[in-house]
Coordinates of C-alpha atoms in Angstrom, one line a residue:
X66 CA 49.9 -216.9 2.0
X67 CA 53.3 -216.5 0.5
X68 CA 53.2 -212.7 1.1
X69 CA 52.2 -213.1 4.7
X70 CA 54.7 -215.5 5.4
X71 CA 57.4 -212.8 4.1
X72 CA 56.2 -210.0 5.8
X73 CA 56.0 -212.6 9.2
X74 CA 59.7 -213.4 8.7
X75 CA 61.1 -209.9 8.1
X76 CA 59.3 -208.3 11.1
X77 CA 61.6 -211.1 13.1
X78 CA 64.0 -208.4 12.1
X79 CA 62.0 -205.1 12.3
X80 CA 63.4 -204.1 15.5
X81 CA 66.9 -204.5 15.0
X82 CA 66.5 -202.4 11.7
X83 CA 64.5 -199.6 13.9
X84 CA 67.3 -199.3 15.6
X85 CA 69.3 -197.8 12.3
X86 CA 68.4 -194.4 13.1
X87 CA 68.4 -191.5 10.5
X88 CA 72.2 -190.4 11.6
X89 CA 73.5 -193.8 11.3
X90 CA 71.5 -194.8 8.0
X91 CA 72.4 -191.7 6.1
X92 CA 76.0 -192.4 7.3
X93 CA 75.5 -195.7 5.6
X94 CA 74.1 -193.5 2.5
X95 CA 77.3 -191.8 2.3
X96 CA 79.7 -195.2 2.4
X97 CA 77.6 -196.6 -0.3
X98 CA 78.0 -193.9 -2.2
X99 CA 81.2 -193.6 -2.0
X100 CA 82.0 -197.4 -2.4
X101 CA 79.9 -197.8 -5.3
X102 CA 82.1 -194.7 -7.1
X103 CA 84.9 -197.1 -6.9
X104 CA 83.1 -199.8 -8.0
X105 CA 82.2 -198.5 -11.4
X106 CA 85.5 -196.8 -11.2
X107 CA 87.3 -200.4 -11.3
X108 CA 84.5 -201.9 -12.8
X109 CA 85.0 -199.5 -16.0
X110 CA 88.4 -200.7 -17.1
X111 CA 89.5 -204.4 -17.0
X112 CA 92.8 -203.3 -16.1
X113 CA 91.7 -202.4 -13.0
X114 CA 90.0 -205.9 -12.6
X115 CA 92.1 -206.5 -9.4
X116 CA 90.5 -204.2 -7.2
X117 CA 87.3 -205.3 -7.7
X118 CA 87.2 -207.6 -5.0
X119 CA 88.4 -205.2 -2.2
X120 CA 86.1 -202.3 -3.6
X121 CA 82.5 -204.9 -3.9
X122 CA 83.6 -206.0 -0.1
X123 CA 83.8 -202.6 0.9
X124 CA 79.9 -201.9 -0.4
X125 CA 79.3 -205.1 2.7
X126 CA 77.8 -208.5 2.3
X127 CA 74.4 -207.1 0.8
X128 CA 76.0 -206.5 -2.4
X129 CA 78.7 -208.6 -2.4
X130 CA 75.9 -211.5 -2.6
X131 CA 75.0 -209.9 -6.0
X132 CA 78.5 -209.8 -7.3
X133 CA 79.2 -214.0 -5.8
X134 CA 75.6 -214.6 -7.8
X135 CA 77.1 -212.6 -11.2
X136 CA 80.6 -214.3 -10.9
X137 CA 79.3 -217.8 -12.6
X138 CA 77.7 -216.0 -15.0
X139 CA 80.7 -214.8 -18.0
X140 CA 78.1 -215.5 -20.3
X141 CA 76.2 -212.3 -19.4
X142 CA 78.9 -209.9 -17.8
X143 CA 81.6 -210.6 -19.5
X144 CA 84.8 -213.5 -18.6
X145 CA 87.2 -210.6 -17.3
X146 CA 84.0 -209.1 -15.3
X147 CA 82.9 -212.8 -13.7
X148 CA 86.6 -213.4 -13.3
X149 CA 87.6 -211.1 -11.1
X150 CA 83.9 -211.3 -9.3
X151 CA 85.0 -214.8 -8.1
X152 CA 87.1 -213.5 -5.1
X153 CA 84.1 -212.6 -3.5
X154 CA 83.3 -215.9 -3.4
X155 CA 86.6 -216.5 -0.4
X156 CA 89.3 -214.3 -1.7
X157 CA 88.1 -211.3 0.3
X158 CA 90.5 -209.4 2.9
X159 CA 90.3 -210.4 6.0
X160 CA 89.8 -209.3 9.2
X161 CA 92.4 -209.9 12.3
X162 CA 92.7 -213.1 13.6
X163 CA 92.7 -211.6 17.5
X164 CA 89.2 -210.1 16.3
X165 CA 88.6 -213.6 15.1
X166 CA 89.5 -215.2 18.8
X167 CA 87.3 -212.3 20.5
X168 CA 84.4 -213.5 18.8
X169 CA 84.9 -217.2 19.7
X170 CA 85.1 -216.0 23.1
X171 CA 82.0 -214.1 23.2
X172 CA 80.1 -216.2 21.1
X173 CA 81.1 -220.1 22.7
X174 CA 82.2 -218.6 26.5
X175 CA 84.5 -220.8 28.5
X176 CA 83.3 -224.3 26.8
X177 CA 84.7 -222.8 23.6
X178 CA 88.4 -221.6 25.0
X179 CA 89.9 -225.0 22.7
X180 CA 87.9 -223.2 19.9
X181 CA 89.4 -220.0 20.5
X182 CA 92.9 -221.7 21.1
X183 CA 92.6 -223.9 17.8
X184 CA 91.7 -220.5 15.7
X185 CA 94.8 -218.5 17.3
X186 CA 97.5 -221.4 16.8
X187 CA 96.3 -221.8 13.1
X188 CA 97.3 -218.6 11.4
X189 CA 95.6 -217.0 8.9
X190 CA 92.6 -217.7 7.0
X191 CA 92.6 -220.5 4.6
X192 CA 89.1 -218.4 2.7
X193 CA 87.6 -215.0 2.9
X194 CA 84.2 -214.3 2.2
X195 CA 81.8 -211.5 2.4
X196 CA 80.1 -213.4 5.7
X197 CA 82.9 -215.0 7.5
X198 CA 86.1 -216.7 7.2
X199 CA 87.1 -219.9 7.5
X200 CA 90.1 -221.3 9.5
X201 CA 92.1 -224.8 8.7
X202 CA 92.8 -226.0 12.6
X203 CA 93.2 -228.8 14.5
X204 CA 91.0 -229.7 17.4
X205 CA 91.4 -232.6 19.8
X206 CA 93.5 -234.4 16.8
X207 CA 91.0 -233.7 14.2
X208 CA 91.7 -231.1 11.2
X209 CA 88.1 -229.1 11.3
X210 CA 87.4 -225.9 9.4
X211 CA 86.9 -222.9 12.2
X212 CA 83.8 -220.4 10.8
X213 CA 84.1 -216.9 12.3
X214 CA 81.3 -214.2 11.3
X215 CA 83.2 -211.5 10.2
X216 CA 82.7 -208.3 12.9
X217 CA 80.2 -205.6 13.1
X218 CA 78.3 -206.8 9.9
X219 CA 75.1 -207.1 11.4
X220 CA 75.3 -203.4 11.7
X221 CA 75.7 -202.5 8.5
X222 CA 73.3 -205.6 7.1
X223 CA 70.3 -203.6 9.8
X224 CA 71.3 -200.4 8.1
X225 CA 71.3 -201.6 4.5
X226 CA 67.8 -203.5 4.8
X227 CA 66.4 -200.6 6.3
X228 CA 67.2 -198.4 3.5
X229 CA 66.0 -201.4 1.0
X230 CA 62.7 -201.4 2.5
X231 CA 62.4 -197.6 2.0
X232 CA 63.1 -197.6 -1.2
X233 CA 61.1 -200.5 -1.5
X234 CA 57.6 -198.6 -0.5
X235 CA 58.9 -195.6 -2.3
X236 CA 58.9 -197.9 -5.6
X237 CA 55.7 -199.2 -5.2
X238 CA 53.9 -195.9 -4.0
X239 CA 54.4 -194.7 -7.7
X240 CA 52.4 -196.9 -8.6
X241 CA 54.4 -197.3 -12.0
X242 CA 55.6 -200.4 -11.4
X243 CA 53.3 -203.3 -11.2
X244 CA 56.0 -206.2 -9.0
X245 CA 55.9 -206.3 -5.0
X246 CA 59.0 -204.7 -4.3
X247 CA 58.9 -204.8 -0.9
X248 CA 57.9 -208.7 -1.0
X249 CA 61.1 -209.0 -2.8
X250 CA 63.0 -207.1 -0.3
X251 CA 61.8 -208.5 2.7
X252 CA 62.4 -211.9 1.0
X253 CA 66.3 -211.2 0.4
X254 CA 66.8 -209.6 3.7
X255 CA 65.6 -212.5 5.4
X256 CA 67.7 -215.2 4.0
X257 CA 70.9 -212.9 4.7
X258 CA 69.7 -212.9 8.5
X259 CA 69.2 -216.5 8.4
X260 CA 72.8 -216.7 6.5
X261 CA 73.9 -214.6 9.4
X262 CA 72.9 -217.2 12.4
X263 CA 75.2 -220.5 12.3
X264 CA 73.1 -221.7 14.6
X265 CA 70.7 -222.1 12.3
X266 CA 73.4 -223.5 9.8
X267 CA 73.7 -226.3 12.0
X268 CA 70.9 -227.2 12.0
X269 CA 70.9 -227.1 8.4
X270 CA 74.3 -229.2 8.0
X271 CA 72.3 -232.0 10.5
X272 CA 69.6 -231.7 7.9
X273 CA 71.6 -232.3 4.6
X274 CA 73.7 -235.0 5.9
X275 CA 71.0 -237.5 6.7
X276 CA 70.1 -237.2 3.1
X277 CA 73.3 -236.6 1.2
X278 CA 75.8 -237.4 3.6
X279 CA 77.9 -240.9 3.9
X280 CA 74.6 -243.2 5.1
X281 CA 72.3 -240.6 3.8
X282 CA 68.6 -241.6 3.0
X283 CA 69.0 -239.7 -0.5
X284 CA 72.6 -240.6 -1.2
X285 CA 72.4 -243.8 -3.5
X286 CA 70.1 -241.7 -6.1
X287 CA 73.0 -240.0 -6.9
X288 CA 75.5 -240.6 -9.4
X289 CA 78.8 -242.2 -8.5
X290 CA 80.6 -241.3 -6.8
X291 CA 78.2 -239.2 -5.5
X292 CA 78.5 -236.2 -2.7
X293 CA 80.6 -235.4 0.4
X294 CA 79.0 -233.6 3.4
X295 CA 81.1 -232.2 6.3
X296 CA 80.3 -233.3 9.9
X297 CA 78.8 -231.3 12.1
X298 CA 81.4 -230.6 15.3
X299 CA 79.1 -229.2 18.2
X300 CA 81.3 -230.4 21.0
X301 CA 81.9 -227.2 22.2
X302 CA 78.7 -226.1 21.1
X303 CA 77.4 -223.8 18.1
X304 CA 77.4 -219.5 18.3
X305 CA 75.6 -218.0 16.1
X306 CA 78.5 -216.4 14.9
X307 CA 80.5 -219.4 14.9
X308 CA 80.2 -223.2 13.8
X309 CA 82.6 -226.1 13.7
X310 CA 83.1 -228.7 11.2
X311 CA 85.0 -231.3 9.6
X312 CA 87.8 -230.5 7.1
X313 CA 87.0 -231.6 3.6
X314 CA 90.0 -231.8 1.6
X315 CA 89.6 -231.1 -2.1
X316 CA 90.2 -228.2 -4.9
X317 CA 87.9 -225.6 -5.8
X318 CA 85.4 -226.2 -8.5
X319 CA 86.6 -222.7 -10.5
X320 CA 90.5 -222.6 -9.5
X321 CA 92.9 -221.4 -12.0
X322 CA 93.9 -218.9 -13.8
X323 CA 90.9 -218.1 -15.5
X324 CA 88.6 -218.8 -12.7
X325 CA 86.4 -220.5 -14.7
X326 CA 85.7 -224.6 -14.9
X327 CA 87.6 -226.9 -17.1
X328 CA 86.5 -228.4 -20.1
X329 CA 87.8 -232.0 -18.4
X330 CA 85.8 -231.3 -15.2
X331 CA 82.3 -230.6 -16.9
X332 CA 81.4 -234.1 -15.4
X333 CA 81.6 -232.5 -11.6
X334 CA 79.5 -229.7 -13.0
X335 CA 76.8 -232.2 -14.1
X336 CA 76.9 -234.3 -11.0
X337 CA 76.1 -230.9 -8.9
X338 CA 73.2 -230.3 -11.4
X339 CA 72.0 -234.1 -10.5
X340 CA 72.1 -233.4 -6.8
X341 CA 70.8 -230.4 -7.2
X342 CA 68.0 -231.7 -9.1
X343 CA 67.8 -234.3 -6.5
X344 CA 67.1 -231.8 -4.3
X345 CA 64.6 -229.8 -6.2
X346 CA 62.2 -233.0 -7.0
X347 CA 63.0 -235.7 -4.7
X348 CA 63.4 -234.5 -1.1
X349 CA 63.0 -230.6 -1.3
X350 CA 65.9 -230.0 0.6
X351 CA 67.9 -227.6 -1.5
X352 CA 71.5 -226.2 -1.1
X353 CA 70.3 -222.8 -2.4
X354 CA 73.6 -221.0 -2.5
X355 CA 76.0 -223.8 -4.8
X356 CA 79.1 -221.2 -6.4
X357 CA 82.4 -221.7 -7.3
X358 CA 83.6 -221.1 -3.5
X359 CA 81.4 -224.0 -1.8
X360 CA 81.9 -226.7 -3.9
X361 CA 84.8 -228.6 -4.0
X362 CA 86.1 -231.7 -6.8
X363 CA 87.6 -234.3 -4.9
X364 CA 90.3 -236.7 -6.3
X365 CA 88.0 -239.5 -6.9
X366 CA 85.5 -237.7 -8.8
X367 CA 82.8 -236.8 -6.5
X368 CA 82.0 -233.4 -4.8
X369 CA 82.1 -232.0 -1.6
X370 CA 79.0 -229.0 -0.9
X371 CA 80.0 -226.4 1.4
X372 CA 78.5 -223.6 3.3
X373 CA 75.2 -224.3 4.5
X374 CA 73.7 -220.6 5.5
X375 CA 71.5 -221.2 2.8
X376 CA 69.2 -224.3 2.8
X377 CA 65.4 -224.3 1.4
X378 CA 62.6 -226.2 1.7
X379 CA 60.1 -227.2 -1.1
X380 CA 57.3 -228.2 -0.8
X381 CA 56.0 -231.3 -2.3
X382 CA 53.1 -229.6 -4.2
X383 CA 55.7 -227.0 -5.4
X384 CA 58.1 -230.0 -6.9
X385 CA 55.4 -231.9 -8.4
X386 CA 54.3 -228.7 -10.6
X387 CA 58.1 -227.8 -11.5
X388 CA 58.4 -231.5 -13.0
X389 CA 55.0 -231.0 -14.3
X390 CA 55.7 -227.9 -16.3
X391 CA 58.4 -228.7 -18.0
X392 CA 57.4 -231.8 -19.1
X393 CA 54.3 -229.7 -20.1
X394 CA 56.5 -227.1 -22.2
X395 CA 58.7 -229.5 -23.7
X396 CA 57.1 -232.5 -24.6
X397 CA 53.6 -231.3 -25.8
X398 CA 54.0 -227.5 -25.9
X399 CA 50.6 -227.0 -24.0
X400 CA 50.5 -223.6 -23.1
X401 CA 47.4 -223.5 -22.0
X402 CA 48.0 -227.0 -19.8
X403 CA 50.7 -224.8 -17.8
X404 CA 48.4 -222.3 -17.0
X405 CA 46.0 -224.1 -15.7
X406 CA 48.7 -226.5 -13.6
X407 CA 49.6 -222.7 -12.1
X408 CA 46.1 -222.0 -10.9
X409 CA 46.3 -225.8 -9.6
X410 CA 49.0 -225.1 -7.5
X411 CA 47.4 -221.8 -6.2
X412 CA 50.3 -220.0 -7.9
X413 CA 48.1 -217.4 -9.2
X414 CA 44.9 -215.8 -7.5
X415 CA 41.3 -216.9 -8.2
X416 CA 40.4 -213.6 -9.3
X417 CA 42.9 -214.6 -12.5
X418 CA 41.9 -217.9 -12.6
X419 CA 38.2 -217.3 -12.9
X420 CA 38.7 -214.6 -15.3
X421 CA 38.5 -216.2 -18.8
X422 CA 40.3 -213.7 -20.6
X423 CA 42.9 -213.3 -18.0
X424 CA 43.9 -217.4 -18.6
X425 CA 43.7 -216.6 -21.9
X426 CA 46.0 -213.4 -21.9
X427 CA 48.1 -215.7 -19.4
X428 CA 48.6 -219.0 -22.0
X429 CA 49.6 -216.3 -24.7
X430 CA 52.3 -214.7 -22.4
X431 CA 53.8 -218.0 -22.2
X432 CA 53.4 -219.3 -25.4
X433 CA 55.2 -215.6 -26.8
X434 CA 57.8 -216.1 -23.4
X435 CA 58.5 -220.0 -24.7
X436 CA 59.0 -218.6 -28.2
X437 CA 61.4 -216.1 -27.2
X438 CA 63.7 -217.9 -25.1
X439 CA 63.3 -222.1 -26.5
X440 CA 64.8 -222.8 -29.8
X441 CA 63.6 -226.5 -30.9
X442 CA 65.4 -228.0 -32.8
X443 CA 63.7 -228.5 -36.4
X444 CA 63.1 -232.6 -36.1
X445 CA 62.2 -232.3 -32.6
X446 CA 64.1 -233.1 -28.7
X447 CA 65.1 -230.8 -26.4
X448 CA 65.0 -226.4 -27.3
X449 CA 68.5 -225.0 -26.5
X450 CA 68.0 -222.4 -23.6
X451 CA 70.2 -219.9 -21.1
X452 CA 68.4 -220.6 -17.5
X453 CA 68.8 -216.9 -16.7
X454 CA 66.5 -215.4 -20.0
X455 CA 63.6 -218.1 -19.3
X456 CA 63.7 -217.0 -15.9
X457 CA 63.9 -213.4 -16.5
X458 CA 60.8 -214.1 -19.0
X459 CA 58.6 -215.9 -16.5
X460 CA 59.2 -213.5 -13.8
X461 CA 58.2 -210.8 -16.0
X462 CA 54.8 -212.1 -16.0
X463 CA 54.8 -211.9 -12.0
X464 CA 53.4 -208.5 -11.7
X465 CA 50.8 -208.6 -14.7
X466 CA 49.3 -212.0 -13.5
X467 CA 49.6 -211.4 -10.1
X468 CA 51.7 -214.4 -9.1
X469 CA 52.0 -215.5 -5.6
X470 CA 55.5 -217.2 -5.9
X471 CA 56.7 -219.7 -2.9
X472 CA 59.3 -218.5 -0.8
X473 CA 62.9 -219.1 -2.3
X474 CA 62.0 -219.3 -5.6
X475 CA 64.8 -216.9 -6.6
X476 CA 67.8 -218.5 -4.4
X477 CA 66.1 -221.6 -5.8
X478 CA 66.5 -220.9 -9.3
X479 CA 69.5 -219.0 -8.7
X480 CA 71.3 -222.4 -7.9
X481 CA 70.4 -223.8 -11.4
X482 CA 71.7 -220.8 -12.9
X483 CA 74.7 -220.7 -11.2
X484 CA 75.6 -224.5 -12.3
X485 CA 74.3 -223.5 -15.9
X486 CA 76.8 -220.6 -15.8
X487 CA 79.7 -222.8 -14.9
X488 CA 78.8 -225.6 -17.3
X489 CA 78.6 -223.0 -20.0
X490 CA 82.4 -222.0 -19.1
X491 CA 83.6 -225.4 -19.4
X492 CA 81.5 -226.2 -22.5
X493 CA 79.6 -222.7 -24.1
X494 CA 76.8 -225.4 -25.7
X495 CA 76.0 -227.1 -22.5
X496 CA 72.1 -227.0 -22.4
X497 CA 70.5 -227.4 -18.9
X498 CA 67.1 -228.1 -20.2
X499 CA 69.3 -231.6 -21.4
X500 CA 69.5 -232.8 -18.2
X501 CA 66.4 -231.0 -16.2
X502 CA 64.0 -232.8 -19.0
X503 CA 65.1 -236.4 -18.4
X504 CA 65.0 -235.9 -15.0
X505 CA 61.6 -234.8 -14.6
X506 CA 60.2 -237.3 -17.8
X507 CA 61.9 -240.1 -15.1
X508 CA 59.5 -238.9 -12.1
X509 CA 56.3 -238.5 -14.0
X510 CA 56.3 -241.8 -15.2
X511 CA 56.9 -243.5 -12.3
X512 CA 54.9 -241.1 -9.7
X513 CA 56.8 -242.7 -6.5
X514 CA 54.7 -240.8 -4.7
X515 CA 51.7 -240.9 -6.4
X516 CA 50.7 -237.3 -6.9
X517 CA 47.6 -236.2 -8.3
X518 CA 49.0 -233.3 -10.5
X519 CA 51.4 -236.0 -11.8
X520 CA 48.9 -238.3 -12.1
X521 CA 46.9 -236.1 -14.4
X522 CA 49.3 -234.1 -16.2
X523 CA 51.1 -238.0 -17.2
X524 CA 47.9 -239.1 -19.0
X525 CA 47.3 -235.9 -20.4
X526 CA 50.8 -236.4 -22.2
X527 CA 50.2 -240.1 -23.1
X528 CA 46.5 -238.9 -24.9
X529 CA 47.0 -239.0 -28.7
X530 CA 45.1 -235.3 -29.9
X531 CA 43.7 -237.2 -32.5
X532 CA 41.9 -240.3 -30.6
X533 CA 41.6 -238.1 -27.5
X534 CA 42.8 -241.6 -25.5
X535 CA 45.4 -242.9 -24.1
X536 CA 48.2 -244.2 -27.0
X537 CA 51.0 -246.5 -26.2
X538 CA 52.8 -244.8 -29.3
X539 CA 52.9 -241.6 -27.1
X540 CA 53.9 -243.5 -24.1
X541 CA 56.7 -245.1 -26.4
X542 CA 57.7 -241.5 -27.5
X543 CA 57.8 -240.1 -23.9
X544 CA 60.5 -243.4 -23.0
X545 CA 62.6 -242.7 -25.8
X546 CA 63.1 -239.0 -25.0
X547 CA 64.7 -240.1 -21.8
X548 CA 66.0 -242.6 -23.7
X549 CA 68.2 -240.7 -25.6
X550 CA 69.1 -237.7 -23.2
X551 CA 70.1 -239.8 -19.8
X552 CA 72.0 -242.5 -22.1
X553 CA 70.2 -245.2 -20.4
X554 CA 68.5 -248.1 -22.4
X555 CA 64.7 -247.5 -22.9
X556 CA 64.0 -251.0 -21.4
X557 CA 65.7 -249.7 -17.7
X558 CA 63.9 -246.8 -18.0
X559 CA 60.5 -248.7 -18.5
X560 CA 61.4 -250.8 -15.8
X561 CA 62.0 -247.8 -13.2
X562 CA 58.8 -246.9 -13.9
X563 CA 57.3 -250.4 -13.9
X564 CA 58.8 -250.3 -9.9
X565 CA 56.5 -247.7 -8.8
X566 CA 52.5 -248.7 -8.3
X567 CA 51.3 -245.9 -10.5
X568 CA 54.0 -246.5 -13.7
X569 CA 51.9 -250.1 -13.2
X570 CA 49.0 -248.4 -13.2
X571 CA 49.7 -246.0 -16.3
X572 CA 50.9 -248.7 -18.2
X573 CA 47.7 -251.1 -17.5
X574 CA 45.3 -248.0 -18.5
X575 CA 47.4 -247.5 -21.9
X576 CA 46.8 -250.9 -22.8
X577 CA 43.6 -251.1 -22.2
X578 CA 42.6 -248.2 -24.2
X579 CA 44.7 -250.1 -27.0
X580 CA 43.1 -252.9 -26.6
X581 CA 39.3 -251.0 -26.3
X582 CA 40.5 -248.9 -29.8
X583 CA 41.5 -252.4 -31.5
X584 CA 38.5 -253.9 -30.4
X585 CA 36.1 -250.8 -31.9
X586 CA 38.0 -250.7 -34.8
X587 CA 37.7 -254.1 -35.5
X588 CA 33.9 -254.3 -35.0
X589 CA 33.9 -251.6 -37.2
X590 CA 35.4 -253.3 -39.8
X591 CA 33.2 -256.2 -39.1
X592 CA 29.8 -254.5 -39.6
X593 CA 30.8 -252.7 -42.8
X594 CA 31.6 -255.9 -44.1
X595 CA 28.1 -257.2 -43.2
X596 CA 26.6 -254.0 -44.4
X597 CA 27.8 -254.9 -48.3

């Protein structure tokens, strides 16, 4: 279904990419080739470092989302490398301000003149990015931030996913390599078209704020002080190359010198991994696209998320088995348990599923992936990890198991591994897994919304091996895990879950199985002292 659905969303953009003819997409040819000379030109020598920027941004904003998505990430490229890949992120050149006002113009007509008037009084750009750029103006009294599309990009983008898709089916007609390239392609062209129309962005801003926002339905989840979301300004209306918004005043995440975060502000780093999280597992609605330019640490702690091009939705069956699996990996190492939870959650075909052998191959490619990338520690807790190698191991096994992966898995997990990267610049032992574990330990044993896969895979963690039934010791084990990596007492945590119907529920069945294994034992005991 996941397949279909990308193929359905990329043909939205079939036409517009048959119009790159030949002449115009070898012309494209010969500008990436040449642009990508000077990247690995500059790229090759950090004293060149400068001009990387400029020289990414004239490749367009199909690569320059690789280079923003590399920039957290010192750990694997290198400090000077992520460094100087930060300007991508709103450092870019810009493009003329009466360029600018023409697109107002064309995109908001007459309604939008105070628009137009509010981008020419302000002067230039306060950010540059490889999308648009963003002007600090004043309208009717208000300070709002101005986003202007930057020109003739859709162009280029048309030309550049045409050329993707070729080489695309080229890859796969060899036949020598086993992934579905052009599922992957059609995949990240359509979330830069959908990053293109701010229309759609709008929509997505609405969205985000009636969870997150001031009075938001999600907000009090949150850690203190919690999130800021800009307002949406659609009084003289929304283009879909431009969108109006309230100013959020605050300092970038990754400013200074080095670019990277402070050691002192690793505390904003984890409250974006909460919301984040919060996103992922409670209400599905995910800011997929959370770097060093679109969040902002404001003065009394909190954060402000920016840039809303990229929002995803996950489903509910898709967040249950996320929280499922890594409770499964951690807590019990039951590689065979995750395999099965993926065939659940239709996440590999039937024709895998029903093939014994297959499930078996699959529950030792994970097992061999786990041992490769977790390191437990030697009297148990939480394995030290980097996001990016478990991910690059799991999707590994995409092609040879066939898996059917949801749409925006890879923006989705790109978000956590942007976050990890800039933890790991403030603090190089930060461990994600830390604060993802906890997290999920939280929803499984209270099941707010009573899921079946939760439901199932709880009890099958709670099940002492040697029994085979439900053991309050386990139950006790699972509490103090959380206990000791959220920092919260193992009494509140028990009571979080005691809120919920099925942490009632789960509780009740424990201790009744205690009480049914007391109760054998005890006769037991009884009739061999009346055998004697």
């Amino acid at each position: 279904r996941n397949r279909r659905d990308a193929s359905t969303r990329a043909s939205k953009h079939r036409t517009r990419e048959a119009t790159a003819m030949p002449t115009a997409m070898l012309a494209r040819v010969g500008d990436i080739l040449r642009a990508g000379a000077r990247v690995a030109f500059v790229a090759s020598d950090s004293s060149r470092s400068e001009g990387l920027v400029e020289a990414v941004g004239a490749l367009g904003p199909t690569y320059a989302k690789f280079g923003q998505a590399l920039s957290s990430r010192g750990d694997i490229v290198g400090e000077d490398l992520a460094r100087a890949l930060r300007g991508l992120c709103d450092d870019m050149p810009a493009f003329s301000d009466e360029r600018a006002v023409e697109i107002v113009r064309e995109d908001l007509g007459a309604e939008g003149e105070a628009v137009a008037a509010a981008v020419r009084a302000a002067g230039a750009p306060r950010a540059a990015a490889s999308l648009a750029q963003v002007y600090k103006a004043t309208l009717d009294g208000e300070t709002v931030a101005i986003k202007v599309q930057r020109p003739e990009i859709r162009e280029m983008v048309d030309a550049d996913a045409a050329l993707l898709r070729l080489g695309a089916s080229a890859v796969e007609r060899t036949g020598k390599v086993k992934a579905r390239a052009l599922d992957a392609v059609n995949e990240f062209c359509s979330r830069l078209y959908e990053e293109m129309d701010f229309r759609r962005e709008a929509a997505n801003l609405v969205q985000f704020n009636a969870l997150y926002g001031e009075n938001g339905s999600a907000a009090k989840s949150l850690p203190k002080p919690g999130i800021v979301v800009p307002r949406l300004i659609d009084k003289y209306g929304v283009g879909e190359r431009v969108i109006v918004m309230e100013w959020i005043e605050g300092e970038k995440l990754t400013a200074g010198r080095t670019g990277a975060v402070n050691a002192d502000d690793l505390h904003y780093v984890k409250l974006g991994i909460s919301c984040t999280l919060s996103q992922l597992i409670e209400t599905g609605v995910m800011h997929a696209d959370p770097h060093g330019g679109n969040i902002l640490k404001l003065p009394n702690g909190g954060l402000a998320y920016l840039d809303f091009g990229l929002v995803s939705t996950v489903p509910q069956q898709v967040r249950d088995g996320l929280v499922a699996a890594v409770a499964l990996l951690i807590f019990s190492r039951n590689y065979a348990a995750v395999g099965r939870l993926f065939g659940e959650l239709m996440l590999i075909p039937p024709e895998v599923l029903e093939d014994e052998s297959e499930m078996r191959a699959l529950e030792s490619a994970l097992e061999d992936a786990a041992n490769a990338t977790l390191k437990f520690p030697e009297g148990g807790g939480v394995p030290n990890v980097r996001f990016d190698q478990l991910l690059g191991a799991l999707v590994a096994l995409v092609p040879r198991f066939k898996f059917v992966l949801p749409p925006y898995f890879l923006n989705n997990a790109r978000a956590l591994g942007t976050l990890e990267g800039m933890a790991k610049s403030a603090d190089a032992n930060f461990n994600i897994l830390a604060e993802v574990y906890p997290y999920s330990m939280k929803k499984l044993l209270a099941n707010p919304e009573g899921s079946p896969v939760i439901r199932k895979v709880i009890r099958q963690l709670a099940t002492d091996e040697r029994t085979r039934s439900l053991s309050i010791h386990k139950l006790f084990a699972m509490l103090q895990d959380v206990s000791l990596l959220a920092s919260t007492p193992r009494f509140r945590v028990a009571l979080d879950a005691l809120r919920e119907r099925e942490g009632r529920v789960l509780l009740f069945e424990v201790l009744a199985c205690e009480l049914r294994n007391a109760l054998n034992r005890a006769k037991s005991n009884f009739m061999r002292l009346v055998s004697r």
